[in-house]
JSON list of C-alpha atoms in Angstrom, two decimals:
[
{"chain": "W", "resi": 1, "resn": "MET", "atom": "CA", "xyz": [0.18, 0.12, -0.08]},
{"chain": "W", "resi": 2, "resn": "ILE", "atom": "CA", "xyz": [1.20, 3.50, -0.85]},
{"chain": "W", "resi": 3, "resn": "ARG", "atom": "CA", "xyz": [0.50, 6.15, 1.46]},
{"chain": "W", "resi": 4, "resn": "LYS", "atom": "CA", "xyz": [-0.31, 9.76, 0.48]},
{"chain": "W", "resi": 5, "resn": "SER", "atom": "CA", "xyz": [2.50, 11.99, 0.18]},
{"chain": "W", "resi": 6, "resn": "PRO", "atom": "CA", "xyz": [2.39, 15.15, 2.08]},
{"chain": "W", "resi": 7, "resn": "LEU", "atom": "CA", "xyz": [4.32, 16.73, -0.80]},
{"chain": "W", "resi": 8, "resn": "VAL", "atom": "CA", "xyz": [1.93, 15.63, -3.70]},
{"chain": "W", "resi": 9, "resn": "GLU", "atom": "CA", "xyz": [-1.23, 16.59, -1.44]},
{"chain": "W", "resi": 10, "resn": "THR", "atom": "CA", "xyz": [0.48, 20.11, -0.87]},
{"chain": "W", "resi": 11, "resn": "VAL", "atom": "CA", "xyz": [1.13, 20.61, -4.68]},
{"chain": "W", "resi": 12, "resn": "LYS", "atom": "CA", "xyz": [-2.44, 19.41, -5.59]},
{"chain": "W", "resi": 13, "resn": "ARG", "atom": "CA", "xyz": [-4.00, 21.78, -3.01]},
{"chain": "W", "resi": 14, "resn": "ARG", "atom": "CA", "xyz": [-2.10, 24.64, -4.23]},
{"chain": "W", "resi": 15, "resn": "LEU", "atom": "CA", "xyz": [-2.19, 23.95, -7.80]},
{"chain": "W", "resi": 16, "resn": "PRO", "atom": "CA", "xyz": [-5.57, 22.09, -8.66]},
{"chain": "W", "resi": 17, "resn": "GLY", "atom": "CA", "xyz": [-5.71, 20.41, -11.65]},
{"chain": "W", "resi": 18, "resn": "TYR", "atom": "CA", "xyz": [-2.05, 20.38, -12.26]},
{"chain": "W", "resi": 19, "resn": "ALA", "atom": "CA", "xyz": [-1.08, 17.13, -14.09]},
{"chain": "W", "resi": 20, "resn": "PRO", "atom": "CA", "xyz": [2.33, 17.07, -14.92]},
{"chain": "W", "resi": 21, "resn": "GLU", "atom": "CA", "xyz": [3.86, 14.79, -17.68]},
{"chain": "W", "resi": 22, "resn": "ILE", "atom": "CA", "xyz": [7.52, 14.61, -16.13]},
{"chain": "W", "resi": 23, "resn": "VAL", "atom": "CA", "xyz": [8.61, 15.11, -12.92]},
{"chain": "W", "resi": 24, "resn": "PHE", "atom": "CA", "xyz": [12.26, 15.13, -11.77]},
{"chain": "W", "resi": 25, "resn": "ASP", "atom": "CA", "xyz": [13.11, 13.51, -8.26]},
{"chain": "W", "resi": 26, "resn": "VAL", "atom": "CA", "xyz": [16.59, 14.73, -7.69]},
{"chain": "W", "resi": 27, "resn": "GLY", "atom": "CA", "xyz": [18.47, 12.69, -4.84]},
{"chain": "W", "resi": 28, "resn": "ALA", "atom": "CA", "xyz": [15.84, 10.30, -5.15]},
{"chain": "W", "resi": 29, "resn": "ASN", "atom": "CA", "xyz": [17.66, 7.77, -2.40]},
{"chain": "W", "resi": 30, "resn": "ILE", "atom": "CA", "xyz": [16.04, 4.68, -2.36]},
{"chain": "W", "resi": 31, "resn": "GLY", "atom": "CA", "xyz": [12.78, 5.69, -4.13]},
{"chain": "W", "resi": 32, "resn": "SER", "atom": "CA", "xyz": [10.00, 6.52, -1.68]},
{"chain": "W", "resi": 33, "resn": "THR", "atom": "CA", "xyz": [9.46, 10.01, -3.12]},
{"chain": "W", "resi": 34, "resn": "ALA", "atom": "CA", "xyz": [9.51, 8.48, -6.68]},
{"chain": "W", "resi": 35, "resn": "ILE", "atom": "CA", "xyz": [6.82, 6.18, -5.99]},
{"chain": "W", "resi": 36, "resn": "ALA", "atom": "CA", "xyz": [4.75, 8.54, -4.07]},
{"chain": "W", "resi": 37, "resn": "LEU", "atom": "CA", "xyz": [5.14, 11.09, -7.15]},
{"chain": "W", "resi": 38, "resn": "ALA", "atom": "CA", "xyz": [3.99, 8.13, -9.79]},
{"chain": "W", "resi": 39, "resn": "ALA", "atom": "CA", "xyz": [1.02, 7.40, -7.65]},
{"chain": "W", "resi": 40, "resn": "GLY", "atom": "CA", "xyz": [0.03, 10.91, -7.20]},
{"chain": "W", "resi": 41, "resn": "PHE", "atom": "CA", "xyz": [0.41, 12.27, -10.70]},
{"chain": "W", "resi": 42, "resn": "PRO", "atom": "CA", "xyz": [-0.71, 8.98, -12.61]},
{"chain": "W", "resi": 43, "resn": "GLY", "atom": "CA", "xyz": [0.10, 10.73, -16.07]},
{"chain": "W", "resi": 44, "resn": "ALA", "atom": "CA", "xyz": [3.65, 11.60, -15.18]},
{"chain": "W", "resi": 45, "resn": "THR", "atom": "CA", "xyz": [6.80, 9.74, -15.87]},
{"chain": "W", "resi": 46, "resn": "VAL", "atom": "CA", "xyz": [9.07, 10.29, -13.00]},
{"chain": "W", "resi": 47, "resn": "TYR", "atom": "CA", "xyz": [13.12, 10.31, -13.65]},
{"chain": "W", "resi": 48, "resn": "ALA", "atom": "CA", "xyz": [14.65, 9.48, -10.22]},
{"chain": "W", "resi": 49, "resn": "PHE", "atom": "CA", "xyz": [18.15, 10.66, -10.16]},
{"chain": "W", "resi": 50, "resn": "GLU", "atom": "CA", "xyz": [20.44, 9.05, -7.29]},
{"chain": "W", "resi": 51, "resn": "PRO", "atom": "CA", "xyz": [24.29, 9.22, -7.64]},
{"chain": "W", "resi": 52, "resn": "VAL", "atom": "CA", "xyz": [25.65, 7.12, -4.94]},
{"chain": "W", "resi": 53, "resn": "GLU", "atom": "CA", "xyz": [25.91, 3.62, -6.34]},
{"chain": "W", "resi": 54, "resn": "ALA", "atom": "CA", "xyz": [24.86, 1.74, -3.30]},
{"chain": "W", "resi": 55, "resn": "THR", "atom": "CA", "xyz": [22.13, 3.60, -2.87]},
{"chain": "W", "resi": 56, "resn": "PHE", "atom": "CA", "xyz": [21.21, 3.34, -6.46]},
{"chain": "W", "resi": 57, "resn": "ARG", "atom": "CA", "xyz": [20.93, -0.25, -6.70]},
{"chain": "W", "resi": 58, "resn": "ILE", "atom": "CA", "xyz": [18.35, -0.19, -4.01]},
{"chain": "W", "resi": 59, "resn": "LEU", "atom": "CA", "xyz": [16.47, 2.58, -5.88]},
{"chain": "W", "resi": 60, "resn": "VAL", "atom": "CA", "xyz": [16.33, 0.49, -9.02]},
{"chain": "W", "resi": 61, "resn": "GLU", "atom": "CA", "xyz": [15.38, -2.78, -7.09]},
{"chain": "W", "resi": 62, "resn": "ASN", "atom": "CA", "xyz": [12.54, -0.80, -5.31]},
{"chain": "W", "resi": 63, "resn": "VAL", "atom": "CA", "xyz": [11.03, 0.55, -8.62]},
{"chain": "W", "resi": 64, "resn": "MET", "atom": "CA", "xyz": [11.87, -2.28, -11.27]},
{"chain": "W", "resi": 65, "resn": "THR", "atom": "CA", "xyz": [8.07, -3.04, -11.40]},
{"chain": "W", "resi": 66, "resn": "ARG", "atom": "CA", "xyz": [7.00, 0.46, -11.71]},
{"chain": "W", "resi": 67, "resn": "ASP", "atom": "CA", "xyz": [7.51, 1.43, -15.53]},
{"chain": "W", "resi": 68, "resn": "ARG", "atom": "CA", "xyz": [6.78, 5.01, -15.09]},
{"chain": "W", "resi": 69, "resn": "ILE", "atom": "CA", "xyz": [9.85, 5.72, -12.90]},
{"chain": "W", "resi": 70, "resn": "LYS", "atom": "CA", "xyz": [13.16, 5.87, -14.69]},
{"chain": "W", "resi": 71, "resn": "PRO", "atom": "CA", "xyz": [16.18, 5.51, -12.32]},
{"chain": "W", "resi": 72, "resn": "PHE", "atom": "CA", "xyz": [19.48, 7.24, -13.49]},
{"chain": "W", "resi": 73, "resn": "ASN", "atom": "CA", "xyz": [22.97, 6.85, -11.50]},
{"chain": "W", "resi": 74, "resn": "LEU", "atom": "CA", "xyz": [23.48, 10.61, -11.90]},
{"chain": "W", "resi": 75, "resn": "ALA", "atom": "CA", "xyz": [23.79, 13.70, -9.80]},
{"chain": "W", "resi": 76, "resn": "LEU", "atom": "CA", "xyz": [22.29, 17.08, -11.28]},
{"chain": "W", "resi": 77, "resn": "GLY", "atom": "CA", "xyz": [24.06, 20.45, -10.80]},
{"chain": "W", "resi": 78, "resn": "ARG", "atom": "CA", "xyz": [24.89, 23.38, -12.58]},
{"chain": "W", "resi": 79, "resn": "ARG", "atom": "CA", "xyz": [27.94, 21.68, -14.62]},
{"chain": "W", "resi": 80, "resn": "SER", "atom": "CA", "xyz": [28.53, 18.54, -16.20]},
{"chain": "W", "resi": 81, "resn": "ARG", "atom": "CA", "xyz": [31.46, 17.09, -14.68]},
{"chain": "W", "resi": 82, "resn": "PRO", "atom": "CA", "xyz": [32.55, 14.34, -11.97]},
{"chain": "W", "resi": 83, "resn": "VAL", "atom": "CA", "xyz": [32.13, 15.40, -8.35]},
{"chain": "W", "resi": 84, "resn": "ARG", "atom": "CA", "xyz": [33.02, 13.96, -4.98]},
{"chain": "W", "resi": 85, "resn": "MET", "atom": "CA", "xyz": [30.04, 13.14, -2.99]},
{"chain": "W", "resi": 86, "resn": "ARG", "atom": "CA", "xyz": [30.40, 12.92, 0.68]},
{"chain": "W", "resi": 87, "resn": "ILE", "atom": "CA", "xyz": [29.20, 9.41, 1.86]},
{"chain": "W", "resi": 88, "resn": "LYS", "atom": "CA", "xyz": [27.54, 9.09, 5.07]},
{"chain": "W", "resi": 89, "resn": "SER", "atom": "CA", "xyz": [26.29, 6.05, 7.27]},
{"chain": "W", "resi": 90, "resn": "LEU", "atom": "CA", "xyz": [22.75, 7.56, 6.78]},
{"chain": "W", "resi": 91, "resn": "SER", "atom": "CA", "xyz": [22.12, 7.75, 2.96]},
{"chain": "W", "resi": 92, "resn": "VAL", "atom": "CA", "xyz": [19.69, 10.54, 3.10]},
{"chain": "W", "resi": 93, "resn": "SER", "atom": "CA", "xyz": [22.72, 13.04, 4.46]},
{"chain": "W", "resi": 94, "resn": "ASN", "atom": "CA", "xyz": [24.99, 12.17, 1.48]},
{"chain": "W", "resi": 95, "resn": "ARG", "atom": "CA", "xyz": [25.69, 15.16, -0.38]},
{"chain": "W", "resi": 96, "resn": "ILE", "atom": "CA", "xyz": [28.17, 16.76, -2.88]},
{"chain": "W", "resi": 97, "resn": "ALA", "atom": "CA", "xyz": [31.49, 17.41, -0.85]},
{"chain": "W", "resi": 98, "resn": "GLY", "atom": "CA", "xyz": [32.68, 20.76, 0.07]},
{"chain": "W", "resi": 99, "resn": "TRP", "atom": "CA", "xyz": [36.11, 21.52, 0.67]},
{"chain": "W", "resi": 100, "resn": "ARG", "atom": "CA", "xyz": [36.10, 20.50, 4.25]},
{"chain": "W", "resi": 101, "resn": "ASP", "atom": "CA", "xyz": [34.60, 17.09, 3.26]},
{"chain": "W", "resi": 102, "resn": "TYR", "atom": "CA", "xyz": [37.37, 16.01, 1.02]},
{"chain": "W", "resi": 103, "resn": "LEU", "atom": "CA", "xyz": [39.24, 14.06, 3.58]},
{"chain": "W", "resi": 104, "resn": "LYS", "atom": "CA", "xyz": [36.01, 12.23, 4.58]},
{"chain": "W", "resi": 105, "resn": "PRO", "atom": "CA", "xyz": [34.51, 8.98, 3.31]},
{"chain": "W", "resi": 106, "resn": "GLY", "atom": "CA", "xyz": [33.06, 9.73, -0.16]},
{"chain": "W", "resi": 107, "resn": "ALA", "atom": "CA", "xyz": [33.27, 8.51, -3.70]},
{"chain": "W", "resi": 108, "resn": "THR", "atom": "CA", "xyz": [33.43, 10.23, -7.31]},
{"chain": "W", "resi": 109, "resn": "VAL", "atom": "CA", "xyz": [30.19, 10.18, -9.02]},
{"chain": "W", "resi": 110, "resn": "ALA", "atom": "CA", "xyz": [28.90, 11.69, -12.52]},
{"chain": "W", "resi": 111, "resn": "MET", "atom": "CA", "xyz": [27.11, 14.91, -12.55]},
{"chain": "W", "resi": 112, "resn": "THR", "atom": "CA", "xyz": [25.17, 16.36, -15.43]},
{"chain": "W", "resi": 113, "resn": "THR", "atom": "CA", "xyz": [22.81, 19.45, -16.04]},
{"chain": "W", "resi": 114, "resn": "GLY", "atom": "CA", "xyz": [19.19, 19.35, -16.34]},
{"chain": "W", "resi": 115, "resn": "ASP", "atom": "CA", "xyz": [19.46, 20.98, -19.67]},
{"chain": "W", "resi": 116, "resn": "GLY", "atom": "CA", "xyz": [22.19, 18.31, -20.55]},
{"chain": "W", "resi": 117, "resn": "PHE", "atom": "CA", "xyz": [20.12, 15.56, -19.49]}
]
């Protein structure tokens, strides 16, 4: 069973009749929001971007039976280039590394722009 998403409910309340064809879930993590977006907007294709490989594998597993969710192992940003991600034990805390993060656990990931995608 899919729970109603506060995000989807807020969008529907503030934008009555809004029916997107495409939704980007940037930093999709394991897919909870992508699944809620696909359920809440049944005419939309959800592009789910998750740059961290281990988390991306779980995302793919969680959405593999949902044709309207398209997972991509990419970060989205201002430029297309490899970037370093700060990897934390709680995957929702992963982020693009700042200069202070370069000696902490991390991984280099691919990043593209929304326009480039």
